[in-house]
PDB file of C-alpha atoms and ligand atoms in Angstrom:
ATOM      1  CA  UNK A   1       6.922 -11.318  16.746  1.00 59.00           C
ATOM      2  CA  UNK A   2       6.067 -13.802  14.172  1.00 65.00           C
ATOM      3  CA  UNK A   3       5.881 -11.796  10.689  1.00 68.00           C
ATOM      4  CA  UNK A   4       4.535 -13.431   7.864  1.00 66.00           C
ATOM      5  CA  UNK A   5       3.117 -11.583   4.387  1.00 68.00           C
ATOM      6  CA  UNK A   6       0.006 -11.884   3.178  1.00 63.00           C
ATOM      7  CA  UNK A   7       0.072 -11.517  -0.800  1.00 60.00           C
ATOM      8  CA  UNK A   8      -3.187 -10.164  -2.276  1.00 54.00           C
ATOM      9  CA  UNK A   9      -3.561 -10.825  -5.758  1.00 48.00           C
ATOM     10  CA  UNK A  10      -5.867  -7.869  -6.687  1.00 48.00           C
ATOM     11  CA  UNK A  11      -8.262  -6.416  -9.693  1.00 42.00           C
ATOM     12  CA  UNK A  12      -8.726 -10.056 -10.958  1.00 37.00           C
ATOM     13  CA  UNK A  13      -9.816 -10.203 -14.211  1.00 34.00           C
ATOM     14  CA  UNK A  14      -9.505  -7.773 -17.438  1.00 32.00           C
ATOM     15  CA  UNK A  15     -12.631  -8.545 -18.129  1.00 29.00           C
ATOM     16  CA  UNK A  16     -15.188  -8.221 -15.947  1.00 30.00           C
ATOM     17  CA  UNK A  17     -18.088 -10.718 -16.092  1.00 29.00           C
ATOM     18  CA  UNK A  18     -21.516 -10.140 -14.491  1.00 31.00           C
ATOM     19  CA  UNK A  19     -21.144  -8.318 -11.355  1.00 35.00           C
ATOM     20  CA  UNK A  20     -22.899  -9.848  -8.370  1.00 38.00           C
ATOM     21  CA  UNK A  21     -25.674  -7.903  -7.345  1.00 38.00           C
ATOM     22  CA  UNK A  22     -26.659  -9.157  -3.691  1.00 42.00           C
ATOM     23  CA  UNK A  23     -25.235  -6.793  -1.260  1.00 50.00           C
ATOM     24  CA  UNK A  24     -22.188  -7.513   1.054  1.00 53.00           C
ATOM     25  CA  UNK A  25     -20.519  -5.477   3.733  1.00 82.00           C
ATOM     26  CA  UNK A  26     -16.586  -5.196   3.249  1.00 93.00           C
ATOM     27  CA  UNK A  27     -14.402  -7.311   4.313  1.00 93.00           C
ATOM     28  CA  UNK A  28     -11.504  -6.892   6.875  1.00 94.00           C
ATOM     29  CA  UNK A  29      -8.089  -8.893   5.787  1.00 94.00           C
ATOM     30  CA  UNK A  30      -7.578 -11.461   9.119  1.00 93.00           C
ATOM     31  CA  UNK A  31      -4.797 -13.556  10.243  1.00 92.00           C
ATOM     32  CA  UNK A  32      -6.359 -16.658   8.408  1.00 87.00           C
ATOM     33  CA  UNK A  33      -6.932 -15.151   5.170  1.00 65.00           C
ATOM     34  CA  UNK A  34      -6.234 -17.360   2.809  1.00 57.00           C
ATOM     35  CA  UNK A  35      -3.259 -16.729   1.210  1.00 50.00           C
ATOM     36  CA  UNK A  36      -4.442 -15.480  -2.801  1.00 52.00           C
ATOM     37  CA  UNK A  37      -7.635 -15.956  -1.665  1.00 52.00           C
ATOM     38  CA  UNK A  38     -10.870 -13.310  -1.723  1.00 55.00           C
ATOM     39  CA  UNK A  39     -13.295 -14.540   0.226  1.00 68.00           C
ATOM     40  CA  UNK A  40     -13.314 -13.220   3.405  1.00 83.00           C
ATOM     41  CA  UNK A  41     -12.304 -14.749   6.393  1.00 84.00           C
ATOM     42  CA  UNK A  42     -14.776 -15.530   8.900  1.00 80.00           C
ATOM     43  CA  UNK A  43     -11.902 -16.171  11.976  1.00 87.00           C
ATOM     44  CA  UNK A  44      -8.763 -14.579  12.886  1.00 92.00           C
ATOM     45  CA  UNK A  45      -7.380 -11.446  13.745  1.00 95.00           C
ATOM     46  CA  UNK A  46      -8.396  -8.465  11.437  1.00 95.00           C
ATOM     47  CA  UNK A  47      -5.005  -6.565  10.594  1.00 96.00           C
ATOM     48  CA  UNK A  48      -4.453  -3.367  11.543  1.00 97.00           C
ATOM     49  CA  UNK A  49      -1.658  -0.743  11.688  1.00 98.00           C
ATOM     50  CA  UNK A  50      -1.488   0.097  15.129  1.00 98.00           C
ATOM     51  CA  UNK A  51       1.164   2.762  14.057  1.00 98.00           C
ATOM     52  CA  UNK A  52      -0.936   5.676  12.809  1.00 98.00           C
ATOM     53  CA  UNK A  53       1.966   7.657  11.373  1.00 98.00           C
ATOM     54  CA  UNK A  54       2.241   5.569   7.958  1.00 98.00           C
ATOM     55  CA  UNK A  55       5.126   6.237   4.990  1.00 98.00           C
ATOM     56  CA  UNK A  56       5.200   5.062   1.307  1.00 98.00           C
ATOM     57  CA  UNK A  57       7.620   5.569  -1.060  1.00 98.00           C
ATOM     58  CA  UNK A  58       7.305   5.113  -4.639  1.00 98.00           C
ATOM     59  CA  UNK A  59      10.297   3.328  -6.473  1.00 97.00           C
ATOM     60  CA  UNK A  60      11.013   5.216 -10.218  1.00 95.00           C
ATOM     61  CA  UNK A  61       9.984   3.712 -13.426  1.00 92.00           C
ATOM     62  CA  UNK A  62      11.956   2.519 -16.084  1.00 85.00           C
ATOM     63  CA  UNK A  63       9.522   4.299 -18.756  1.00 85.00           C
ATOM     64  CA  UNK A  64       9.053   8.115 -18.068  1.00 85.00           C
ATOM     65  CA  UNK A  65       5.115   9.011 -18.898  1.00 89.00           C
ATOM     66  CA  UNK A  66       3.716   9.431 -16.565  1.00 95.00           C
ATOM     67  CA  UNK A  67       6.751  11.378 -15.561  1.00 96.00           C
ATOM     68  CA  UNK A  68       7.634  10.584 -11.869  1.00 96.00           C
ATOM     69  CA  UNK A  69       6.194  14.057 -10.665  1.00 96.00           C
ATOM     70  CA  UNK A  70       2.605  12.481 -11.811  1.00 97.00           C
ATOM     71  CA  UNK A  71       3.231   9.224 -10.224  1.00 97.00           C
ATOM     72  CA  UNK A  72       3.885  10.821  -6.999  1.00 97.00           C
ATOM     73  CA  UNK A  73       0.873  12.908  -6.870  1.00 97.00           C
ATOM     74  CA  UNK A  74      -1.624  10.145  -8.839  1.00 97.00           C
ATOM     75  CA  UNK A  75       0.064   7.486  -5.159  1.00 98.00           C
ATOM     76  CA  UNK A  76      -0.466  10.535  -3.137  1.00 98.00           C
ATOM     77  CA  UNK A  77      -4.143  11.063  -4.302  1.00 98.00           C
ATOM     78  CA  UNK A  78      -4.768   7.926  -4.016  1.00 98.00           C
ATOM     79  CA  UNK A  79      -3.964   7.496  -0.276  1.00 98.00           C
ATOM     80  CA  UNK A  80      -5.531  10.809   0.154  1.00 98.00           C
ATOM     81  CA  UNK A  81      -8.998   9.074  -0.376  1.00 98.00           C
ATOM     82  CA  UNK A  82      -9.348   7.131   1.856  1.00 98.00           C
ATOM     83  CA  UNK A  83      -7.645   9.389   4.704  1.00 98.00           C
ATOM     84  CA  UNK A  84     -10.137  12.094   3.906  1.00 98.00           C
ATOM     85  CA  UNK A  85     -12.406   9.854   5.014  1.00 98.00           C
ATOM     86  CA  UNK A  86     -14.779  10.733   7.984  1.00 98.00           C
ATOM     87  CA  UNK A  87     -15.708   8.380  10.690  1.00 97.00           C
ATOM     88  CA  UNK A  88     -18.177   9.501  13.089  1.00 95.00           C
ATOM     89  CA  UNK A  89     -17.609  13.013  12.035  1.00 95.00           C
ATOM     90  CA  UNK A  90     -13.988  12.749  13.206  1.00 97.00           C
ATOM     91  CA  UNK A  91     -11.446  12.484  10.116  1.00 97.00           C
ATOM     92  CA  UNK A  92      -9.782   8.866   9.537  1.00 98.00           C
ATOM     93  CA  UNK A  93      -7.530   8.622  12.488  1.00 98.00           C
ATOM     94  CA  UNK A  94      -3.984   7.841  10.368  1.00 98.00           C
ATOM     95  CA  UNK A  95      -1.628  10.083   9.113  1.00 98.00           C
ATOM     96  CA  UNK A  96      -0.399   8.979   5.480  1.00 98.00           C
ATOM     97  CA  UNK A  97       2.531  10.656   3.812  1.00 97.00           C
ATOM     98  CA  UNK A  98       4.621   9.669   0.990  1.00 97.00           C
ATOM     99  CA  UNK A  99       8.737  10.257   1.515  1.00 97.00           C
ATOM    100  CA  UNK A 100      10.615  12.257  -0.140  1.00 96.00           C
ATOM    101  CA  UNK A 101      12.984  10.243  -0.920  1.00 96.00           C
ATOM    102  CA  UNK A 102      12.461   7.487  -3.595  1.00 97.00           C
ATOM    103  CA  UNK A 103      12.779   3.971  -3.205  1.00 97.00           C
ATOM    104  CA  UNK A 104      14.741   1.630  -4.582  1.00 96.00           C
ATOM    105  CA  UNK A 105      14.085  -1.600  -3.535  1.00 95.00           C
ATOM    106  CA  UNK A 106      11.683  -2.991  -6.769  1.00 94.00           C
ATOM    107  CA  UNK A 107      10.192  -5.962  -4.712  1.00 92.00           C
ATOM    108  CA  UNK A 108       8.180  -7.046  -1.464  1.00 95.00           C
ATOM    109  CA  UNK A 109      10.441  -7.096   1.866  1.00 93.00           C
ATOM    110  CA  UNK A 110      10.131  -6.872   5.252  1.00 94.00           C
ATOM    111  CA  UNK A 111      13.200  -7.130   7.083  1.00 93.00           C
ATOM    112  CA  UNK A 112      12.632  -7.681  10.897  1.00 90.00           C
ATOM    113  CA  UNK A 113      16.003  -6.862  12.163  1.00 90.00           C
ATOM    114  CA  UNK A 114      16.976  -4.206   9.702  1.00 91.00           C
ATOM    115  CA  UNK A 115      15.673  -1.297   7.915  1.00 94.00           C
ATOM    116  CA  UNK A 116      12.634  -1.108   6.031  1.00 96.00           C
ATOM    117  CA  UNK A 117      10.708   0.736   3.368  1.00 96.00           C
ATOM    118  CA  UNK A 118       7.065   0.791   2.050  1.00 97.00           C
ATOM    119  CA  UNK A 119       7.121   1.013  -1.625  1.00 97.00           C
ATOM    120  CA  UNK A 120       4.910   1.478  -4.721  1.00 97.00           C
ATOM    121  CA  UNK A 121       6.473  -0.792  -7.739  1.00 97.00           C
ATOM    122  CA  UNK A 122       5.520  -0.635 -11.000  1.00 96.00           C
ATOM    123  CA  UNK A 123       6.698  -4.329 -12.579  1.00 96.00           C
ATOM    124  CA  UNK A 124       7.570  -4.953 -16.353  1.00 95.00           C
ATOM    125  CA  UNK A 125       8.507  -7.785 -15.886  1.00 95.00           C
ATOM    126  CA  UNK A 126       5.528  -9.017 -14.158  1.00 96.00           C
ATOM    127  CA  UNK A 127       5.317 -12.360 -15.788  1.00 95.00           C
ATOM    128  CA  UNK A 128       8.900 -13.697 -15.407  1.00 96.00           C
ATOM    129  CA  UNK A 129       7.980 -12.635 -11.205  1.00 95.00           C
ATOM    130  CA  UNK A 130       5.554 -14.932 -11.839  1.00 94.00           C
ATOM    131  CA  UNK A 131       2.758 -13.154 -10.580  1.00 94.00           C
ATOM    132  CA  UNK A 132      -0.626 -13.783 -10.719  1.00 92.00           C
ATOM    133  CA  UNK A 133      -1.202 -13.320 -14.873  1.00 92.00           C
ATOM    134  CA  UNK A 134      -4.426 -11.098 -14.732  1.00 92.00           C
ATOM    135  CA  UNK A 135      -3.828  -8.883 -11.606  1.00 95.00           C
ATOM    136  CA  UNK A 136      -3.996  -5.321 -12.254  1.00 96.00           C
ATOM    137  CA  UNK A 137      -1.983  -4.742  -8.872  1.00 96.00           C
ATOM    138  CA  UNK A 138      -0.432  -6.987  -6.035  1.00 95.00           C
ATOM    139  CA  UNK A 139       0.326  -6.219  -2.491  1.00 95.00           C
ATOM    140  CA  UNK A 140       1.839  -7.847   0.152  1.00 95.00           C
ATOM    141  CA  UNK A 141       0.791  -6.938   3.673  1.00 94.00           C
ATOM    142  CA  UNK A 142       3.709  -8.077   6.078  1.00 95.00           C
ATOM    143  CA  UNK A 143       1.517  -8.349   9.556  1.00 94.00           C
ATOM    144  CA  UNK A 144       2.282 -10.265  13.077  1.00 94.00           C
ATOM    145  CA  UNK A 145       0.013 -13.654  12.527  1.00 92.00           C
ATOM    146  CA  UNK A 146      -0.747 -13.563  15.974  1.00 92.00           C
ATOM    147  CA  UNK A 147      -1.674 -10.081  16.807  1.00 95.00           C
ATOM    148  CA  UNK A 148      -2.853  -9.287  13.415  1.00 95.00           C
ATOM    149  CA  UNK A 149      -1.018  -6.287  13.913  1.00 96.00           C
ATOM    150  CA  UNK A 150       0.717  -4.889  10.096  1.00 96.00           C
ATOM    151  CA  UNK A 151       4.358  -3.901  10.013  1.00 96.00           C
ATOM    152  CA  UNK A 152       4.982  -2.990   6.303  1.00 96.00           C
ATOM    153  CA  UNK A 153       3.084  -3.363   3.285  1.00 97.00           C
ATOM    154  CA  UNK A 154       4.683  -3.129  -0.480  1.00 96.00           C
ATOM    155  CA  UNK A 155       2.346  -2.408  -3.992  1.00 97.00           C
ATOM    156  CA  UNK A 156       3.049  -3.838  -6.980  1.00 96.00           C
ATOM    157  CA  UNK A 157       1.302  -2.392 -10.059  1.00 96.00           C
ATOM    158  CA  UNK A 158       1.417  -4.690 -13.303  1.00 96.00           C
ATOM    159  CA  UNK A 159       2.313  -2.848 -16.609  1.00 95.00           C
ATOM    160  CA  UNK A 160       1.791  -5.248 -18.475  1.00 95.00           C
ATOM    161  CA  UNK A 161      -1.819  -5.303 -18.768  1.00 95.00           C
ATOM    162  CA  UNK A 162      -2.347  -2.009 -21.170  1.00 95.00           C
ATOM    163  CA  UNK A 163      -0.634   1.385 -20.537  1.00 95.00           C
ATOM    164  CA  UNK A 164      -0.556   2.858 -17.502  1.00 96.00           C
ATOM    165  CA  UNK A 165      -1.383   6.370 -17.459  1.00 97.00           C
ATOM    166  CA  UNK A 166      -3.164   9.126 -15.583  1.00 97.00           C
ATOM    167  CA  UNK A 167      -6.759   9.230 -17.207  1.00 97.00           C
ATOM    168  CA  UNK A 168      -8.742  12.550 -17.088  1.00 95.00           C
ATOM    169  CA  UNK A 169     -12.168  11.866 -16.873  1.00 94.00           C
ATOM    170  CA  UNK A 170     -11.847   8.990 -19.142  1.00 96.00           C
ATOM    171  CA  UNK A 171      -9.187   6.728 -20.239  1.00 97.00           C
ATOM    172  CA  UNK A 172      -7.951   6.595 -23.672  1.00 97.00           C
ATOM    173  CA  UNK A 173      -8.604   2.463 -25.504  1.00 96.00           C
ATOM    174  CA  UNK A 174      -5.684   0.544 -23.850  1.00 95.00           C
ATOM    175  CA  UNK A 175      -5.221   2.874 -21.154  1.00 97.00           C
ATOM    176  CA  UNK A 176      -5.124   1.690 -17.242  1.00 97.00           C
ATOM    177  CA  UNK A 177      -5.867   4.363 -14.901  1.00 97.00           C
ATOM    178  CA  UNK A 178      -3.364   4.458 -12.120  1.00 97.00           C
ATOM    179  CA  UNK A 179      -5.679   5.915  -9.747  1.00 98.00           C
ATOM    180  CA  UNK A 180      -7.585   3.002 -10.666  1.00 98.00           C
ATOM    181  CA  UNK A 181      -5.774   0.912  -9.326  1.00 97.00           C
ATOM    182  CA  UNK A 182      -3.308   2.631  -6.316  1.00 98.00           C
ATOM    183  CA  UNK A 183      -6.344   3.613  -4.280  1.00 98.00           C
ATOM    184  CA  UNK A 184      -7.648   0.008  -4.697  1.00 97.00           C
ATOM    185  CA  UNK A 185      -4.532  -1.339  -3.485  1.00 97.00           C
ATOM    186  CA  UNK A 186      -3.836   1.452  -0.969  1.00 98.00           C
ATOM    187  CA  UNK A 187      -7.211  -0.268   1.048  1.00 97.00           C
ATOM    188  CA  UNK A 188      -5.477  -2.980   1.481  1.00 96.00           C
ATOM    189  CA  UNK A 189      -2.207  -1.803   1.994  1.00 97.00           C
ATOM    190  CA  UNK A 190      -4.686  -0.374   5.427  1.00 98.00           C
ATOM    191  CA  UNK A 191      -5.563  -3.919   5.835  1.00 96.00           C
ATOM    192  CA  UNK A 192      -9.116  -4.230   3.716  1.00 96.00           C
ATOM    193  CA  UNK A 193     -10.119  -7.358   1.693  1.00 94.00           C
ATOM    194  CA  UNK A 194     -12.843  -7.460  -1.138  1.00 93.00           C
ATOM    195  CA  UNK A 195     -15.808  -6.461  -0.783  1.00 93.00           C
ATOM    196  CA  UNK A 196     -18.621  -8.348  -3.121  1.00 88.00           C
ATOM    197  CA  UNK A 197     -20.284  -4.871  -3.921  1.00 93.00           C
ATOM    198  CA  UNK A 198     -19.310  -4.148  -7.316  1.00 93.00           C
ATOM    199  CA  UNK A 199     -19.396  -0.333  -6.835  1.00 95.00           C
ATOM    200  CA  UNK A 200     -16.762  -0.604  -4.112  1.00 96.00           C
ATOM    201  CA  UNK A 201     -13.833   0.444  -4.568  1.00 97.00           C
ATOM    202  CA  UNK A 202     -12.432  -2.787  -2.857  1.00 96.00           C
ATOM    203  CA  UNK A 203     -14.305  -4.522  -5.484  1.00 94.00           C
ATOM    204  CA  UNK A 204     -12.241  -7.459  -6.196  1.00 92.00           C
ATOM    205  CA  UNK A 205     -12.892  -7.177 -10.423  1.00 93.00           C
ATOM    206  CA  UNK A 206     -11.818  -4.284 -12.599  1.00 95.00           C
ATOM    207  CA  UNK A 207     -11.010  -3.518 -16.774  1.00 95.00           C
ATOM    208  CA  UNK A 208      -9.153  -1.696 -18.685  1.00 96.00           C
ATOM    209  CA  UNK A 209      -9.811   2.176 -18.883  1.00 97.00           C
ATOM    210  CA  UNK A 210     -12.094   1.931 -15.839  1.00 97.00           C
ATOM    211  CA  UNK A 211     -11.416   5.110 -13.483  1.00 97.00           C
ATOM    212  CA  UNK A 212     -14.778   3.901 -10.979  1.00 97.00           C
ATOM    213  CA  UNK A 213     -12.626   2.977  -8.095  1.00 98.00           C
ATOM    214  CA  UNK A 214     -10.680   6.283  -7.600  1.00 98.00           C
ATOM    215  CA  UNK A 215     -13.577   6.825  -5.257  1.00 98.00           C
ATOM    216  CA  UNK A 216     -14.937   5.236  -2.254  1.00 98.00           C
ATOM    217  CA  UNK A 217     -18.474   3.731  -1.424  1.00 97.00           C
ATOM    218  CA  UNK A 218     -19.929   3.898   1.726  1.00 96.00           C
ATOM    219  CA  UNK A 219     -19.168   0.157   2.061  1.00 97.00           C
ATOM    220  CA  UNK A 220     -15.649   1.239   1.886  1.00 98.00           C
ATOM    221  CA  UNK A 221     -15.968   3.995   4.419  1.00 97.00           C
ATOM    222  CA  UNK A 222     -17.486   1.544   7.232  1.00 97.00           C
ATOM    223  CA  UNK A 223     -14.563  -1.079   6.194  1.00 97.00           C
ATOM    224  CA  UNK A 224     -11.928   1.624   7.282  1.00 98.00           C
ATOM    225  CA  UNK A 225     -13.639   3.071   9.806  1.00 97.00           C
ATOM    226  CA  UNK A 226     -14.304  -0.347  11.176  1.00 96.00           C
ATOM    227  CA  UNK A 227     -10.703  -0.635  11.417  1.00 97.00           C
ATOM    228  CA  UNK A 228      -9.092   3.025  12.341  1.00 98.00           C
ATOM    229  CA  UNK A 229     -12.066   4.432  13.775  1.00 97.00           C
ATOM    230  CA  UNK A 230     -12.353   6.245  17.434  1.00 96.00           C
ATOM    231  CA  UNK A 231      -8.942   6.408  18.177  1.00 97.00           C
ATOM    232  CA  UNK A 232      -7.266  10.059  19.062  1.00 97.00           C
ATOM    233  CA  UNK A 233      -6.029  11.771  16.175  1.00 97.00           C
ATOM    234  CA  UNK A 234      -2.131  11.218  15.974  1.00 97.00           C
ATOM    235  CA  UNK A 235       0.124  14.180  16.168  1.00 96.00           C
ATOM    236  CA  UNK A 236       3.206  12.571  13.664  1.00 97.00           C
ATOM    237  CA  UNK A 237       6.676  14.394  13.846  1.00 96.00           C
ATOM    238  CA  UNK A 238       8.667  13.639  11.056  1.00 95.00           C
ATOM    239  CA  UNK A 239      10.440  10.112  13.129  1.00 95.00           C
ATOM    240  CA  UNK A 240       7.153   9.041  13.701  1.00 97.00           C
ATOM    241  CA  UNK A 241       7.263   8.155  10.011  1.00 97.00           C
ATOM    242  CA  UNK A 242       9.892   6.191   9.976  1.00 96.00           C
ATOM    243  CA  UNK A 243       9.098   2.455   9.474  1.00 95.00           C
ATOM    244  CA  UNK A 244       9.864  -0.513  11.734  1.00 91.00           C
ATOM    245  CA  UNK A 245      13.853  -0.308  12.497  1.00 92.00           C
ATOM    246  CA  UNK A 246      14.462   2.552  10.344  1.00 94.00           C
ATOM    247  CA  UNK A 247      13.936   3.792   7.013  1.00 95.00           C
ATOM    248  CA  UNK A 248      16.018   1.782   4.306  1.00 92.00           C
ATOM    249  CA  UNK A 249      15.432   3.230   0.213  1.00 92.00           C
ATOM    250  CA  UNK A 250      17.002   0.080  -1.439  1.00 93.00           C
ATOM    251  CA  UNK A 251      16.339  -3.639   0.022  1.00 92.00           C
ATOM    252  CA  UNK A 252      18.209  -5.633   2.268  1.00 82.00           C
ATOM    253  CA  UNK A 253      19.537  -3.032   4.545  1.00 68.00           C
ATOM    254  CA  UNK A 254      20.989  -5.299   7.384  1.00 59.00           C
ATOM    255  CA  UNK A 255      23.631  -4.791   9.506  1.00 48.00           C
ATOM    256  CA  UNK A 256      26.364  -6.898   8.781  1.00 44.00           C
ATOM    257  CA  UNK A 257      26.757  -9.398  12.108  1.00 44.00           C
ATOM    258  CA  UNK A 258      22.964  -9.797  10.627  1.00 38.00           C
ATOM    259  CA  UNK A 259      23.547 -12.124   7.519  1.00 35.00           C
ATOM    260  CA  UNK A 260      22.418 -15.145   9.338  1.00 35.00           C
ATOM    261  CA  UNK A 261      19.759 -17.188   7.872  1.00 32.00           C
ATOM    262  CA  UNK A 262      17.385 -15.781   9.815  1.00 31.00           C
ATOM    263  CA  UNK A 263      15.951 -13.706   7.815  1.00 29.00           C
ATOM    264  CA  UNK A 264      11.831 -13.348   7.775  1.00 30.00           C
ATOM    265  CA  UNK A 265      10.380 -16.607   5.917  1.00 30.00           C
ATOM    266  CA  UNK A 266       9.549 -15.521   2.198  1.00 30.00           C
ATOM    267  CA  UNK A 267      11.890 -12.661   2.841  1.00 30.00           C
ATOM    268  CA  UNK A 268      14.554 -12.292   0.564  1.00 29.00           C
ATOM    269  CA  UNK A 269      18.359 -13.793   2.184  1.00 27.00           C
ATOM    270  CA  UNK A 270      20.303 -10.945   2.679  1.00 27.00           C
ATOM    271  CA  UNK A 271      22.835  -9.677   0.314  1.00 24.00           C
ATOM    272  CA  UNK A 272      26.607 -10.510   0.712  1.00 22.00           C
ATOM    273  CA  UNK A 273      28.073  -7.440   0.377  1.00 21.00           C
ATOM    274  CA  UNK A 274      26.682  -3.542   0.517  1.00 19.00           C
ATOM    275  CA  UNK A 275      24.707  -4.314   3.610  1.00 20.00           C
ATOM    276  CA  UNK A 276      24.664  -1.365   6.219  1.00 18.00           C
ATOM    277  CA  UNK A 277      22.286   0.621   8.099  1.00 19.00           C
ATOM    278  CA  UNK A 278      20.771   3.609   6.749  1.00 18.00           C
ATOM    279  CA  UNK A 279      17.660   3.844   8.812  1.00 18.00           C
ATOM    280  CA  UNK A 280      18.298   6.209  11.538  1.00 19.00           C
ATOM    281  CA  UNK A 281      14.982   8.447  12.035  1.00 20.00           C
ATOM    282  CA  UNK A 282      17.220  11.524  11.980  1.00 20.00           C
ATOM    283  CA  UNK A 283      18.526  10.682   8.714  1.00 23.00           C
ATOM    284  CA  UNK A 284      15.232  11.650   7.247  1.00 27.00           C
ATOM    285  CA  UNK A 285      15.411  15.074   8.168  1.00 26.00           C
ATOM    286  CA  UNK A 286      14.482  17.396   5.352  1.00 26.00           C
ATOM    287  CA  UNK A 287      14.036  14.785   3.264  1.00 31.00           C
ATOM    288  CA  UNK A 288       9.787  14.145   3.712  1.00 35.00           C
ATOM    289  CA  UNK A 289       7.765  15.375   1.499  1.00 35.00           C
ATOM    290  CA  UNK A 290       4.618  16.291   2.985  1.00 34.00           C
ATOM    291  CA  UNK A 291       1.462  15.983   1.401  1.00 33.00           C
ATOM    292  CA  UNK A 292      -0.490  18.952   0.141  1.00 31.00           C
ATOM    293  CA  UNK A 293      -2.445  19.505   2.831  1.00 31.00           C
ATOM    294  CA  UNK A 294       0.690  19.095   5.400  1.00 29.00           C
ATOM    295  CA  UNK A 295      -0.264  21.974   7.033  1.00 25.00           C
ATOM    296  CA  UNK A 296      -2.420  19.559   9.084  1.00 24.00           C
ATOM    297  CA  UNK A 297       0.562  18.363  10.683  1.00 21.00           C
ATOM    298  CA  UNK A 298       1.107  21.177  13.169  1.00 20.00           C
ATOM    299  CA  UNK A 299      -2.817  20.536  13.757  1.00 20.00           C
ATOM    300  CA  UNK A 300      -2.462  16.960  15.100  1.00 20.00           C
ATOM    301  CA  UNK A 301      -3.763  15.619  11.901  1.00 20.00           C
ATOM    302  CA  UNK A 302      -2.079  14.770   8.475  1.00 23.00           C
ATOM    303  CA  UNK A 303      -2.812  13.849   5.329  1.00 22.00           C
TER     304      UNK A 303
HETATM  305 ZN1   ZN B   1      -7.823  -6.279  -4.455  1.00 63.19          ZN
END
């Protein structure tokens, strides 16, 4: 497998300028997106989990409001959207759940002969990562480049643009809602691009105190459907969860005959010392937290 990342630098612009008003269907992310770009592709591969038993785990923030509890449910509402969504009167096909246990690995990895993790970051220090300067949110989608197929995906949510916060209804001046943002970055963390409609939540624009894309359009709904509709509703035990060659809470898990340079290009070199496996399936036992509606599980389906 050939793994390469696919960094999409999200929620452009703090300031929104005229919205374009001709109507566009979504826009699947492909093997030859262009890399920080968002047009959409008119070639390559689309990508696509074809696991349909999908973890993320959020890593802590420094700053405690919102306290972590909130964070955890705002990430889990936000992936909740789009897997309550229906496709063909059959409920999204994918099974989303965040783990109990918290990451701590603060930046984008995927480790193809170790352990891995998918995780939520909220950056800082956003600038001195030199990320892109008005992106609300950034996520890298680690996928096979020939297959298309997506083997990890990590969020990054800037905090630097205004305060981050749960809104209610509305936001307070200077507030960012995190919903706002997560479920944006949760479609394509699924493997969405922009759409051009600017009431989509995929909407590649947002500002400040907007709460608008907590919710999908229907131009959302036929982008995921497109990609994770008609197949058989997946019946997840709790290993089923477990990312590609375990489950690893801080980076760099490798074994340590494994500190060869061959690491995944863009991929971190692994650490010198503290390297070890952690990511046996059973190891997670008792430690997932299901989602609200987990009862789901023992009915093929969950959320
Ligand atoms: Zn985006």
């Amino acid at each position: 497998m050939r793994v390469r990342p696919l960094p999409l630098a999200v929620l452009g612009l703090v300031c929104m300028s005229v919205a374009p008003t001709h109507a566009r269907a979504y826009c699947r992310l492909t093997t030859s997106m262009p890399v920080a770009g968002s047009a959409c592709a008119s070639s390559g591969t689309p990508l696509v989990w074809k696991r349909q038993c999908i973890s993320y785990s959020v890593v802590p923030r420094a700053r405690n409001s919102p306290t972590l509890g909130e964070i955890r449910s705002v990430v889990d509402r936000s992936f909740q959207t789009w897997g309550d969504v229906t496709c063909g009167g059959a409920v999204l096909p994918l099974a989303l759940a965040q783990t109990g246990e918290l990451s701590l690995c603060d930046k984008p990895e995927y480790n193809e002969t170790a352990a891995n993790v998918n995780s939520i970051i909220f950056v800082s220090d956003w600038r001195e990562r030199a990320l892109p300067p008005t992106a609300f949110g950034l996520t890298m989608v680690w996928h096979d480049s020939r297959s298309g197929e997506i083997v990890d995906a990590d969020m990054q949510i800037n905090e630097t643009l205004g305060t981050l916060a749960v809104c209610g209804k509305r936001c307070a001046p200077g507030q960012i809602d995190m919903q706002n943002i997560v479920t944006h970055e949760a479609g394509h963390f699924l493997g969405l691009g922009h759409s051009a409609l600017s009431n989509a939540c995929m909407f590649g624009q947002a500002q400040v105190g907007e709460t608008s894309k907590r919710y999908l359009s229907r131009d959302d709904e036929a982008g995921i459907c497109a990609a994770y509709g008609g197949r058989s509703q997946p019946n997840c035990t709790v290993q089923d969860y477990v990312p590609d060659n375990g489950f690893a809470s801080s980076c760099n898990q490798l074994p340590p005959q494994s500190s060869c340079g061959c690491s995944t290009p863009g991929a971190p070199q692994p650490a010198t010392s503290g390297m070890y496996w952690l990511g046996s399936a059973l190891a997670l036992a008792g430690l997932w937290r299901r989602r609200k509606r987990a009862a789901r599980v023992a009915r093929i389906t969950d959320r």
